Structure formats: structure tokens, C-alpha cells
Short mmCIF file of C-alpha atoms in Angstrom, two decimals:
data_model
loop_
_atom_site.label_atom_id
_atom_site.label_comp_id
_atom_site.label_asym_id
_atom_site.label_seq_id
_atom_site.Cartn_x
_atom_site.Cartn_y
_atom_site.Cartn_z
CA UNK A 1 0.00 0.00 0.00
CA UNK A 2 1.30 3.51 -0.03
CA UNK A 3 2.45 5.20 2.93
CA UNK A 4 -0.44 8.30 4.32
CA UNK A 5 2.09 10.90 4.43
CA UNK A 6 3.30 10.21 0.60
CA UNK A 7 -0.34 10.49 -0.48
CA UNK A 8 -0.96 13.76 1.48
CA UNK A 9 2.02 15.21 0.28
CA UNK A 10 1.34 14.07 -3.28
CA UNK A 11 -1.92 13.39 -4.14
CA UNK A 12 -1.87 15.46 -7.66
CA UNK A 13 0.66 11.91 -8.20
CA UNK A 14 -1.90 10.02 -6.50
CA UNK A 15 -4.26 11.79 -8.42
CA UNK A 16 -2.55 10.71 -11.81
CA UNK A 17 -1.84 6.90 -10.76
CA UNK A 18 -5.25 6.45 -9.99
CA UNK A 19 -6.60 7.50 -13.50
CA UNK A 20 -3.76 5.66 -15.16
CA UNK A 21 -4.93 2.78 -13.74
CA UNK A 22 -8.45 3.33 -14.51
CA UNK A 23 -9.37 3.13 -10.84
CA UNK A 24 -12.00 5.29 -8.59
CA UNK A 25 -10.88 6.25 -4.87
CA UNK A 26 -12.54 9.30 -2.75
CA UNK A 27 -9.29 10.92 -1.99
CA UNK A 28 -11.53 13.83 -0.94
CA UNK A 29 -13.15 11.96 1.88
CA UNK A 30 -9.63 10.43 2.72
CA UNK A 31 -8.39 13.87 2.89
CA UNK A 32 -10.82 15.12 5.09
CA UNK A 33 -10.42 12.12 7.29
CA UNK A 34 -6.52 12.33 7.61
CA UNK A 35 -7.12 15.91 8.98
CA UNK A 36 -9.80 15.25 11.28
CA UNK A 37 -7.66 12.47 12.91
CA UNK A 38 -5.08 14.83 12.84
CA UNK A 39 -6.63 17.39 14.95
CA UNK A 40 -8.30 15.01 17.39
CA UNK A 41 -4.85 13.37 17.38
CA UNK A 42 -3.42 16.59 19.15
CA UNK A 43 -6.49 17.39 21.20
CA UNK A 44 -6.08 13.74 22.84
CA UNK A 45 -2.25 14.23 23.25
CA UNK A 46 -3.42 17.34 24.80
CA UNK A 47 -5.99 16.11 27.29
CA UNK A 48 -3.13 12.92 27.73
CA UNK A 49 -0.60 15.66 29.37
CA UNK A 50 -3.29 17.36 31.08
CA UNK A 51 -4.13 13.74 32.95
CA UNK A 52 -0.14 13.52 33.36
CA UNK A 53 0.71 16.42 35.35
CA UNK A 54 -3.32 16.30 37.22
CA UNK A 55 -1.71 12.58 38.14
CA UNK A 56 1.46 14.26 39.48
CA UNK A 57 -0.09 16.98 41.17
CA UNK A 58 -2.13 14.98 42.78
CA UNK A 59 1.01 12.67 44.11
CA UNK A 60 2.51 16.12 45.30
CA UNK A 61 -0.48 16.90 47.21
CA UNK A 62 -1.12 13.55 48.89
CA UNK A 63 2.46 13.57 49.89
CA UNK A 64 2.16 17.49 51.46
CA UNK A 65 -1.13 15.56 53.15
CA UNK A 66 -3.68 18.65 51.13
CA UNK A 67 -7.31 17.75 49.79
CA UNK A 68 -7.10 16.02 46.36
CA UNK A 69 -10.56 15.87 45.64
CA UNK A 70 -10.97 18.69 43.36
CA UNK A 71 -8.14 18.02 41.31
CA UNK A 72 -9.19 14.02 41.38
CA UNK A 73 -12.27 15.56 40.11
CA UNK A 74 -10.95 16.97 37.31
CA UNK A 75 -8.54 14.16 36.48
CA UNK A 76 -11.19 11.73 36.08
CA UNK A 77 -13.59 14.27 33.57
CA UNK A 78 -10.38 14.43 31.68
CA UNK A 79 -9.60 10.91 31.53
CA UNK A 80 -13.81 10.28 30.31
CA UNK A 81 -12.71 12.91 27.63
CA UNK A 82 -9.75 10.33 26.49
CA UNK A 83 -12.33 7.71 26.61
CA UNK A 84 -14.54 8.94 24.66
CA UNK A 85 -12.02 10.06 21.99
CA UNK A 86 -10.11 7.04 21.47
CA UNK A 87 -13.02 5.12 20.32
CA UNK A 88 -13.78 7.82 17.95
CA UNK A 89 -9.90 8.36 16.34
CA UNK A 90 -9.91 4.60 16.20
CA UNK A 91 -12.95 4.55 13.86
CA UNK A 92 -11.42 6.74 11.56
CA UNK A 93 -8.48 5.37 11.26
CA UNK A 94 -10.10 1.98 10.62
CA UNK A 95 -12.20 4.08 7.50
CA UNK A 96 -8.88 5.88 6.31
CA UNK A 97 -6.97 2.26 6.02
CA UNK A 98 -10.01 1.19 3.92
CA UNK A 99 -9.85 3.96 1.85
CA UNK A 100 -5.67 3.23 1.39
CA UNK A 101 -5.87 0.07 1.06
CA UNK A 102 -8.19 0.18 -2.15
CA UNK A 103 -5.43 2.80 -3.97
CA UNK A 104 -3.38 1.09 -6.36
CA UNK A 105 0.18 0.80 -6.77
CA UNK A 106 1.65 3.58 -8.90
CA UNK A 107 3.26 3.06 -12.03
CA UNK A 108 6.97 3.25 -12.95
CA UNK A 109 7.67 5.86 -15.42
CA UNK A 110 8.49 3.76 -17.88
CA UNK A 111 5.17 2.31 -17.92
CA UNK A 112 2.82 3.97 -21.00
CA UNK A 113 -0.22 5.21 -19.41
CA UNK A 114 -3.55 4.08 -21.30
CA UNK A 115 -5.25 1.04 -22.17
CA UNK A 116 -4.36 -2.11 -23.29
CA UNK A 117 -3.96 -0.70 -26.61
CA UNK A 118 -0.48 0.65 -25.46
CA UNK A 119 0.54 -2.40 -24.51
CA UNK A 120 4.07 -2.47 -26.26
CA UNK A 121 5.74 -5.48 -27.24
CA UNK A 122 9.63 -5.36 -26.16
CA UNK A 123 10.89 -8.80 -27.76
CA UNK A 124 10.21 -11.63 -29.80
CA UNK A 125 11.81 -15.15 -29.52
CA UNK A 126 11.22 -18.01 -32.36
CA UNK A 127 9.79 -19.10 -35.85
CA UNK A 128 5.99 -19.74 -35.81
CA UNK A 129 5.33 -23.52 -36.86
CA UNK A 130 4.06 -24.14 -39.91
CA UNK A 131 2.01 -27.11 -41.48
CA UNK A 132 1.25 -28.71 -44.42
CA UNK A 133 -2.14 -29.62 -43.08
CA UNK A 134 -4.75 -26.98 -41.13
CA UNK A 135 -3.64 -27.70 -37.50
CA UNK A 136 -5.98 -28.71 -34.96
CA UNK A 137 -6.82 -26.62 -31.76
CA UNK A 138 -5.67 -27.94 -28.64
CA UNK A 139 -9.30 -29.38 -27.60
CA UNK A 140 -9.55 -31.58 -31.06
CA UNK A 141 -5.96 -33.08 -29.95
CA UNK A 142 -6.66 -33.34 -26.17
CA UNK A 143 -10.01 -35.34 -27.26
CA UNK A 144 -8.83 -37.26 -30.39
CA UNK A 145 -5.79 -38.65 -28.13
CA UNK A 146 -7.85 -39.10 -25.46
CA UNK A 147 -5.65 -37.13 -22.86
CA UNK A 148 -7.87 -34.35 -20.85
CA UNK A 149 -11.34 -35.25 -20.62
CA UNK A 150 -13.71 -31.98 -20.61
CA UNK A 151 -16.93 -33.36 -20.12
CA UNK A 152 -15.90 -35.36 -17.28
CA UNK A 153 -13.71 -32.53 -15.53
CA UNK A 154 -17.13 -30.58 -16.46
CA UNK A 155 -19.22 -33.41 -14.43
CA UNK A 156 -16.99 -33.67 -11.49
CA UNK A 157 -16.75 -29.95 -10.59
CA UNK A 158 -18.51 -27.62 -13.04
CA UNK A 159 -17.70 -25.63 -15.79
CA UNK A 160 -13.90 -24.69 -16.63
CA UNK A 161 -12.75 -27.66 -14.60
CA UNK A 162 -10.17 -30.19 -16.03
CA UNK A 163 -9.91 -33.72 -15.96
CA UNK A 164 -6.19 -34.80 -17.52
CA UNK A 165 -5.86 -38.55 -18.39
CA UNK A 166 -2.98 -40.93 -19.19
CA UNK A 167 -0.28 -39.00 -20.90
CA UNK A 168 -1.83 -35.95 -20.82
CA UNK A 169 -1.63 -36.14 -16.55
CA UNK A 170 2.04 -37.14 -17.01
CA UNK A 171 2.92 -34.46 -19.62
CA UNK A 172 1.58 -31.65 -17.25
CA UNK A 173 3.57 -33.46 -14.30
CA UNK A 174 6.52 -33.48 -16.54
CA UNK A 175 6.44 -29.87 -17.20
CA UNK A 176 5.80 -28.29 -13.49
CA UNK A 177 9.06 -30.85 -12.38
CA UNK A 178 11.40 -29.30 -15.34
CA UNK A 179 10.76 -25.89 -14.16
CA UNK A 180 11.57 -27.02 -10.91
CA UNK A 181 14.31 -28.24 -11.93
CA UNK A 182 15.13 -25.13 -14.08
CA UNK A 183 14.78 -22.49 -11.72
CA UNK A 184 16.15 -24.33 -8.71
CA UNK A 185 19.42 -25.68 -10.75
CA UNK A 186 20.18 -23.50 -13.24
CA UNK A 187 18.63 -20.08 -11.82
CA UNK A 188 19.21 -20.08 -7.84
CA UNK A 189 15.86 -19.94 -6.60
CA UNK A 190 14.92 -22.28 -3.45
CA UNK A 191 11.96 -24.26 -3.92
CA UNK A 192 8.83 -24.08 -1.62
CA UNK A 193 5.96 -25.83 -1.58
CA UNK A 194 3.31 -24.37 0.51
CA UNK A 195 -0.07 -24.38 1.67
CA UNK A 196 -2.84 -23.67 -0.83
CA UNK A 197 -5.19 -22.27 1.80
CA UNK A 198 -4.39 -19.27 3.11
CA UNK A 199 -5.73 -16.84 5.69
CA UNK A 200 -6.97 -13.30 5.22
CA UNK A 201 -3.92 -11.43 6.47
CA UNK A 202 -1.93 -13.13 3.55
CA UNK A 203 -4.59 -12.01 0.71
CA UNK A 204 -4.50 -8.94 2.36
CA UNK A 205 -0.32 -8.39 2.55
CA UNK A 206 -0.10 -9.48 -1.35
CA UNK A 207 -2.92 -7.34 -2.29
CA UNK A 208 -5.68 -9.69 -3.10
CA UNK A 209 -7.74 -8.58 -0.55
CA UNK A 210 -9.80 -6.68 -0.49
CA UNK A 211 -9.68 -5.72 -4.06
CA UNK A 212 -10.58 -8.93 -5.87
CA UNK A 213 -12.36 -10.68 -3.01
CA UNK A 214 -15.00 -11.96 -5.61
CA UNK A 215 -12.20 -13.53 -7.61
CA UNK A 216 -11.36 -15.92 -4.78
CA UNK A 217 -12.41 -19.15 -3.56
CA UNK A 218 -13.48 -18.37 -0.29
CA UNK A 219 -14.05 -21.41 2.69
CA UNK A 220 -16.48 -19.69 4.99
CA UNK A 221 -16.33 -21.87 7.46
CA UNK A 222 -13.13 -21.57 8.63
CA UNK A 223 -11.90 -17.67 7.00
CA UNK A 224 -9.32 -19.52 4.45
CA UNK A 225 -8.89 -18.42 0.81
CA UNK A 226 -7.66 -21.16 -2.37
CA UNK A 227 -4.92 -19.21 -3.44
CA UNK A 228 -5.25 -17.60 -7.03
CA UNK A 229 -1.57 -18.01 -7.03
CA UNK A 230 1.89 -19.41 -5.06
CA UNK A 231 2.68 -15.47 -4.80
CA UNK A 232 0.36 -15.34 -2.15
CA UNK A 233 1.99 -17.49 0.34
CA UNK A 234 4.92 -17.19 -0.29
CA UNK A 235 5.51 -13.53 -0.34
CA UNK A 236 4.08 -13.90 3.19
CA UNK A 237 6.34 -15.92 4.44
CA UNK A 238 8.26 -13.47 4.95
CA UNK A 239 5.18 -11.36 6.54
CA UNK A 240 6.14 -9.33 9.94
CA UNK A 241 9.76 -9.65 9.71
CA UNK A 242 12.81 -7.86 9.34
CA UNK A 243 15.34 -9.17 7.01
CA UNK A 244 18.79 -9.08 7.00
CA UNK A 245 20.29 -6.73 4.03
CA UNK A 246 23.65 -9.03 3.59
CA UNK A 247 20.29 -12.10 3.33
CA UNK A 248 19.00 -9.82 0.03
CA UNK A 249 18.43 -11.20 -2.48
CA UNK A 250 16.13 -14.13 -1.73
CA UNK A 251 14.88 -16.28 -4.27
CA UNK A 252 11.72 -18.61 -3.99
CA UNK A 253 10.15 -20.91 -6.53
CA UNK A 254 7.26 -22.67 -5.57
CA UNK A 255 4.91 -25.19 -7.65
CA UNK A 256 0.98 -25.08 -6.60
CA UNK A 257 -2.23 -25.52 -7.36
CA UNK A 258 -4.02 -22.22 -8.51
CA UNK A 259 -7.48 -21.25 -7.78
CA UNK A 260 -9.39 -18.11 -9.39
CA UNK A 261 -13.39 -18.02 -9.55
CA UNK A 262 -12.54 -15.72 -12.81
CA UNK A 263 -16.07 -13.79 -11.87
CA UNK A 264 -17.18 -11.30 -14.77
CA UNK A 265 -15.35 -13.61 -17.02
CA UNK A 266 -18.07 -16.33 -18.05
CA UNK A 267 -18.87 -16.89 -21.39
CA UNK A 268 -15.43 -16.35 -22.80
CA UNK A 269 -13.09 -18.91 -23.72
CA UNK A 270 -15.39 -21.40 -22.04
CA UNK A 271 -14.16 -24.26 -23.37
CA UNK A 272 -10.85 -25.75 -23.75
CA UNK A 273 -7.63 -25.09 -21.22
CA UNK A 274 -7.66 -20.69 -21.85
CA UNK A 275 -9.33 -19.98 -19.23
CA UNK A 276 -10.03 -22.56 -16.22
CA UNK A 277 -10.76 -21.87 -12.72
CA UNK A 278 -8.25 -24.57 -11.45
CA UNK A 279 -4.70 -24.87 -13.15
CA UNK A 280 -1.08 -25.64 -12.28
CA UNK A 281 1.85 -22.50 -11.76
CA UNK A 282 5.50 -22.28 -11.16
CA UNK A 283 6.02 -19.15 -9.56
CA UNK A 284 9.18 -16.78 -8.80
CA UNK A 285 9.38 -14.69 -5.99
CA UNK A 286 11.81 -12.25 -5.21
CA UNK A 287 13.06 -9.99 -1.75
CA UNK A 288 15.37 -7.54 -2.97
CA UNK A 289 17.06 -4.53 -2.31
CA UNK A 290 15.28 -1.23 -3.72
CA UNK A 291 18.05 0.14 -5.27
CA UNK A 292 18.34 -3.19 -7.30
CA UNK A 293 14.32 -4.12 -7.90
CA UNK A 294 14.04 -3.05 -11.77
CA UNK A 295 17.65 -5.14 -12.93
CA UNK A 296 15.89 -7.86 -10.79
CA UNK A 297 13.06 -7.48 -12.74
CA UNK A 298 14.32 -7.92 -15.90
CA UNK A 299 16.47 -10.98 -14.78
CA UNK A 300 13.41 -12.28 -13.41
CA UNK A 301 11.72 -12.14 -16.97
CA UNK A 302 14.82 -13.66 -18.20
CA UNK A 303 13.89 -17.26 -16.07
CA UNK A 304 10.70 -17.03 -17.41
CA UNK A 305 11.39 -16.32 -20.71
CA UNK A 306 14.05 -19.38 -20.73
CA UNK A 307 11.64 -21.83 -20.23
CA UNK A 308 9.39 -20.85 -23.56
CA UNK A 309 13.08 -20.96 -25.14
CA UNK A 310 13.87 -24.77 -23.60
CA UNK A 311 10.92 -26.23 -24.61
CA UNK A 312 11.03 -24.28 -28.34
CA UNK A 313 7.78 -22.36 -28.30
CA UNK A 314 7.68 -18.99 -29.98
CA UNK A 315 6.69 -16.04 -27.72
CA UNK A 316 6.41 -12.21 -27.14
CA UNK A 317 7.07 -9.88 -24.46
CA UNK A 318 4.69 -7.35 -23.64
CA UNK A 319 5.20 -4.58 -21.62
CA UNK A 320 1.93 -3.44 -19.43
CA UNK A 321 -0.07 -0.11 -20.15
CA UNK A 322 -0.85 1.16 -16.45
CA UNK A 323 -4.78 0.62 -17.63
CA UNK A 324 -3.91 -3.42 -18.03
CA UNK A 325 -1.99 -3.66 -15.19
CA UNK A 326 -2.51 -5.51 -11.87
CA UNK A 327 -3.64 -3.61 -8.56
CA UNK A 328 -0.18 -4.36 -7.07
CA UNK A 329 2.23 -4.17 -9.77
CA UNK A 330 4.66 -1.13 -10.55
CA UNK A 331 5.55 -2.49 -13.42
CA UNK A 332 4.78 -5.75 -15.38
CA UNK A 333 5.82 -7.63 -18.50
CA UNK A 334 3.34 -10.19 -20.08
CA UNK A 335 5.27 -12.98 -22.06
CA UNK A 336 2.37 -14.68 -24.21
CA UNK A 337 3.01 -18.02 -26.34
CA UNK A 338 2.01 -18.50 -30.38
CA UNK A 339 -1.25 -21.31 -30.42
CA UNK A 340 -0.99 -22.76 -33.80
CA UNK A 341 -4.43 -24.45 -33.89
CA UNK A 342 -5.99 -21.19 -32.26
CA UNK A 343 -3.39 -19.16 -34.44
CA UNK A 344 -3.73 -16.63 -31.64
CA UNK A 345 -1.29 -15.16 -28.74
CA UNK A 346 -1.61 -16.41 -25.32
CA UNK A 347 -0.38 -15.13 -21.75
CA UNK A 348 1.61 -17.68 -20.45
CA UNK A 349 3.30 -15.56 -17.71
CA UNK A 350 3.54 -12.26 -16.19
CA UNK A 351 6.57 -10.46 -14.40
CA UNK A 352 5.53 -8.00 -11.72
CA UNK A 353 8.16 -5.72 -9.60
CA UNK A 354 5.57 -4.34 -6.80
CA UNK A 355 8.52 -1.91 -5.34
CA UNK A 356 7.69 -1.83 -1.92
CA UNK A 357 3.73 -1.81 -1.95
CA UNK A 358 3.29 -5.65 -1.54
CA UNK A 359 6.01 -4.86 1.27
CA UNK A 360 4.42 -2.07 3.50
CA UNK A 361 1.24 -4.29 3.46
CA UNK A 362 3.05 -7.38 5.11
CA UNK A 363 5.21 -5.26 7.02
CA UNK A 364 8.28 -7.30 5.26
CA UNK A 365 11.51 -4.59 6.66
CA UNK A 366 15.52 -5.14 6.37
CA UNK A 367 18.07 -3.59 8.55
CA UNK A 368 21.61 -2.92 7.63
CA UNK A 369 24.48 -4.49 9.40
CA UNK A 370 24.34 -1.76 12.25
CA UNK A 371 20.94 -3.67 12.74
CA UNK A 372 19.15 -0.51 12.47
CA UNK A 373 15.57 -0.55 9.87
CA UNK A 374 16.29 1.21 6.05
CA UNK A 375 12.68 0.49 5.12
CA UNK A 376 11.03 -2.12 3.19
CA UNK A 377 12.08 -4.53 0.85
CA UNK A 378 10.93 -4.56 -2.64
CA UNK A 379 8.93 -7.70 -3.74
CA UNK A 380 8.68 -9.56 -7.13
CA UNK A 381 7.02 -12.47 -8.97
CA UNK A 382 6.92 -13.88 -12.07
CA UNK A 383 4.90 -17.28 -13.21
CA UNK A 384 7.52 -19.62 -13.86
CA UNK A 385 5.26 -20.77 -15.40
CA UNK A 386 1.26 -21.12 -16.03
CA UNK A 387 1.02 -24.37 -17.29
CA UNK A 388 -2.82 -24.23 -19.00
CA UNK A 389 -1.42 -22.23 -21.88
CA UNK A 390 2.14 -23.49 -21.97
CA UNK A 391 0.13 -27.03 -22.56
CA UNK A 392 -1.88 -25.54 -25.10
CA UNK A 393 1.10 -24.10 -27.15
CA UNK A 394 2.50 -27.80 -27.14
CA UNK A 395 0.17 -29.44 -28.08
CA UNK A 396 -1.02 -27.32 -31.07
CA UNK A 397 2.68 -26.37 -32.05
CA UNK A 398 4.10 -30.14 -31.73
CA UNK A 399 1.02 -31.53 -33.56
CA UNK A 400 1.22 -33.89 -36.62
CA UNK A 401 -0.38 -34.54 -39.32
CA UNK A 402 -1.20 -38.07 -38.44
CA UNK A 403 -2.88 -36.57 -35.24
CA UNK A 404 -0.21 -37.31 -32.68
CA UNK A 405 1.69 -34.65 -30.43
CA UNK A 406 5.47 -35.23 -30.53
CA UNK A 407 7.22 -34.12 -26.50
CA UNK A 408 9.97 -31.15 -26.37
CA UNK A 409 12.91 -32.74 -26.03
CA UNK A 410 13.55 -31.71 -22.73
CA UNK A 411 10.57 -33.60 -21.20
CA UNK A 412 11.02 -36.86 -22.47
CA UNK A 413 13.13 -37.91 -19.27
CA UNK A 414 10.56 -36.75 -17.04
CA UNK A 415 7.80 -38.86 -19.46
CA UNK A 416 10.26 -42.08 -18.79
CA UNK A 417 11.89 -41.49 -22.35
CA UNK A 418 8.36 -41.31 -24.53
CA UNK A 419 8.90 -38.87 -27.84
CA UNK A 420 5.59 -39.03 -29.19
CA UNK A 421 1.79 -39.09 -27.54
CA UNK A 422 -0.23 -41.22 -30.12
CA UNK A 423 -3.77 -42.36 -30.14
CA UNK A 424 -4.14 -45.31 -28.00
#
């Protein structure tokens, strides 16, 4: 979130981030809110000196053996004025961190500021397959090879739920352990694997909540949330706590689950694996330094990028319009894959650097050496990556013409040395 004292002494900037991320906040009412606290804030530090020294002149007199009982008199009207005013500042304060907490990270100024029409793409990696034969989409192959089962994912859960069979089931297992592998060997990150229930103070430190509650599984019963994403808890496991500096950089990966209600989104994409409620992630995570968060950034996007590169399917880089950009995010770069059969673009991944907004929400601090606090760390992720669309682009770019899928080379030892899924 961003600090009260920043927004009061900038809110023409606040002003600006807030349209360039298309988003509505009463900075008005905030305004007034901060200064009524304000004032109160010194009337009850006030009345809390005036209780003070009533407290010590009452001491003096009982010790000098004089008649307190005027002066107790007044102590105790005093102390039902700092009674009554607490309750009062505390209620504002409560409304003021509403307010703040529904502002939206501001964008770097590198970012265009518009729609997703601005969008600008920044790189371009690979030859788009092509075929002798019109390529199937990914749901033709998935059902012709008898791999992911739709109707029966469908049955079992609902809508946008998928069953994976056989190959298919070992194919996405294959991929999440590669990355794994990828990012833990080759890249430096230490892997996590953590819960995929998560409480409310975690949606609320990685900015979640309470923004996109009605994007989120929610089990009432016991106050949990399915995460939408492994960025969730594991930027929070560093929630409350001061870090280290000489610890900076840390490095998580983390494979999970991923759960997102997708509400406002029905009726497009409904079939097939664009779009699914339920779906497997790699994630990044970083904890860096501030003066280092945008080189981490683009290294970040690097890891991602290499897997697309490793398993051979073409992609772009986009770099986020502030209008297209996530609540959190300072600055973000979309990497989407080339779907032959769909002969369309996909978003495979997306590289965030938050600066220090994820960070002042979790209350995630480092200290220098002198073990005194320099602030907050800045916070990054990156999907590592979604696997929905990564399995789309392989099956529809690795199709033949004899309906089989042949496996990216660097998956067939994780699919016990098969090169080619064929109809059973």
C-alpha cells in the first residue's frame, strides 16, 4: 500500500496513478479524514498531558497531606474525555486504512499510461510452426488422443474444470518438475511448496484482498482463501519480519495448485484449457534490495522467458499499459506463447516488480548491518510458469499430421523417455 504521508504530500501523483490505472478512490473523503484524525490526534495528546501532570499533582499533594478531591475531580472528567475520543480516532483510522488500502500501486515511469492498446511489445523469440495440413486446436488433440477429458472434468466440478488422463496427466507433471528443476538448478531460486489455503492477512499483505475478493475461492467456514496463485503465500512468508540486508536477495520458486473463480469472465473462452478456474503454476518470488528491484526485474523475466526458449515455443514480451496492469504491480511484463491451432497469442506468464507496496502491506523490513531498519524490501514475482497455456502451445505447435503430439525434447526424461503421444 502507499504510505499516508506520501499520499498527502502528493496526491496530484496520486491523483494521476489512480486515473492511469483506470481506478475510482474518494481521496476527498480520505483527505478530510486524515485531517480530522489529525486534529483530534493533538487534542487527545493534549488532554493525555493534562491527565499527566493532574496525576502528578495529585502525588505532590497527597504527599504534602492537602485535599485532592478537586483536582481528582478533574482528572477523572479528563480521563472520560480520552475515553470517549479514542473510540472515535480509532474509527477513523479503521475508515482511512479502507480507503488506502483500495489505492493502487503507482506506475513506474516507464510504464505507458492508457489502455491495453499501449501495450508495447519489447521482444520476440522463435519461428511460428508451420504445417502442411490446417492444424488442430488444442481441444480436437486433447479429445482425439484421449488425454484431458472436458466433459468429465465438467461433471466432477462444473464448468472450466479439467480432468487430464494418461499422458496428458504425465505431460503436465513433466512440465511443473522441469521448471523445478530449471529455476532451482540452473537459476538459484529455493523451492517451496506451501499451503494452498491461506488466511486473510496473507490475501490482504499481497494485495488480493480486499480488491478482488469476488475472484477468490473463499471457505467460509473456517476464513481460508484457495490461493489464485503461489505469490500469495509465499511472499508472506516473509510477513512481519525484518530481514537481513547481507540475506537480500532471496529467491523462492514454488509449484501449486491455482485457484481463481474468474467472476465477470463467463462466457469467454469457455471451453478448452484458456481460461479454467483450477490450473497448475510455477512461480518466482523475489526480496530484494530497492536500489536493485528493476535489474531484478528484468532478470526475473529472463527465467521465465528461458523456459518458452527450452521447450522451443515462440513467444512475445509485452510490456503493461498502467490501464492493463494488476492492482499491485509497478511495473509488469506479459510474455504470451504462439497457439498454432488457435493461431492466436496467449499469456503464459507475467513479471511483476511491486517496489515496496506488496512490502508495506506485510510489514516485510531489512536492517543494515548496524541492525538498524532502512525500510522495506521490494517484492517480485513472475509465473515460472502457467502451465494451462504453456500445454496448449504444445500441443497445437508439436502436432502432426497423423494426429499425434510429438514431446519437447527436454521432457522426455521426465515422461520415462516417450517422444511421441499417439492415439491409444
Amino acid at each position: 500500500m502507499l504510505d499516508l504521508r506520501f499520499i498527502r504530500e502528493n496526491i496530484e501523483k496520486v491523483k494521476s496513478g489512480l486515473d492511469a490505472k483506470r481506478v475510482k478512490v474518494d481521496l476527498e473523503r480520505l483527505g478530510k479524514l486524515d485531517s480530522d484524525r489529525r486534529v483530534l490526534i493533538m487534542e487527545l495528546d493534549d488532554l493525555k498531558s493534562q491527565k499527566n501532570a493532574a496525576n502528578e499533582e495529585i502525588s505532590r499533594m497527597l504527599k504534602q497531606k492537602t485535599d485532592p478531591k478537586q483536582k481528582i475531580t478533574s482528572m477523572k472528567l479528563i480521563a472520560s474525555q480520552i475515553d470517549t475520543m479514542d473510540p472515535v480516532i480509532k474509527k477513523i483510522e479503521a475508515e482511512i486504512n479502507q480507503i488506502v488500502m483500495m489505492i493502487p500501486n503507482l506506475t513506474h515511469e516507464s510504464v505507458p499510461v492508457g489502455g491495453p492498446e499501449l501495450n508495447k511489445e519489447v521482444a520476440r523469440w522463435g519461428n511460428l510452426p508451420t504445417f502442411d495440413f490446417k492444424p488442430k486446436t488444442h481441444i480436437e488433440i486433447a479429445e482425439s488422443l484421449d488425454i484431458i477429458d472436458f466433459k468429465r472434468g465438467t461433471k466432477l466440478s462444473g464448468s472450466n474444470f479439467i480432468l487430464y488422463k494418461d499422458q496428458g496427466a504425465r505431460l503436465e507433471r513433466a512440465l511443473y518438475n522441469f521448471m523445478l528443476d530449471l529455476h532451482t538448478r540452473e537459476h538459484g531460486y529455493r523451492e517451496m511448496f506451501p499451503p494452498v489455503l491461506v488466511n486473510t492477512a496473507s490475501m490482504t499483505g499481497t494485495g488480493q484482498l480486499p480488491k478482488m475478493k469476488e475472484d477468490m475461492y473463499h471457505v467460509t467456514a473456517d476464513d481460508l482463501y484457495l490461493i489464485p496463485t503461489a505469490e500469495v503465500p509465499v511472499t508472506n512468508i516473509h510477513r512481519d519480519e525484518t530481514l537481513n540486508e547481507e540475506e537480500l536477495p532471496i529467491y523462492y520458486t514454488a509449484y501449486t495448485t491455482c485457484f481463481r473463480r474468474e467472476a465477470g469472465s463467463y462466457g469467454k473462452d469457455t471451453r478448452g484449457l484458456v481460461r479454467v478456474h483450477q490450473f497448475d503454476k510455477v512461480e518466482l518470488v523475489k526480496f530484494v534490495r530497492p536500489e536493485t528491484s528493476y535489474q531484478e526485474l528484468e532478470s526475473l523475466l529472463g527465467n521465465a522467458r528461458r523456459v518458452f526458449e527450452i521447450l522451443g515455443i515462440p513467444y512475445r514480451v509485452l510490456m503493461l499499459a498502467s490501464g492493463d496492469m494488476s492492482f499491485a504491480a509497478a511495473k509488469c511484463y506479459d510474455i504470451e506463447v504462439y497457439a498454432a491451432g488457435m493461431d492466436k497469442w496467449l499469456e503464459a506468464s507475467s513479471c511483476s516488480n511491486f517496489e515496496d507496496f506488496q512490502a508495506r502491506r506485510a510489514n516485510i523490513a531489512y536492517k543494515g548491518k548496524d541492525g538498524k531498519k532502512k525500510g522495506f524490501v521490494h517484492t517480485l514475482n513472475g509465473s515460472g510458469v502457467a502451465l494451462p497455456r504453456t500445454m496448449v502451445a504444445i500441443l497445437e505447435n508439436y502436432q502432426t499430421k497423423d494426429g499425434n503430439v510429438v514431446i519437447p525434447e527436454v521432457l522426455r526424461p521426465y515422461m520415462g523417455g516417450v517422444d511421441i503421444i499417439k492415439k491409444r
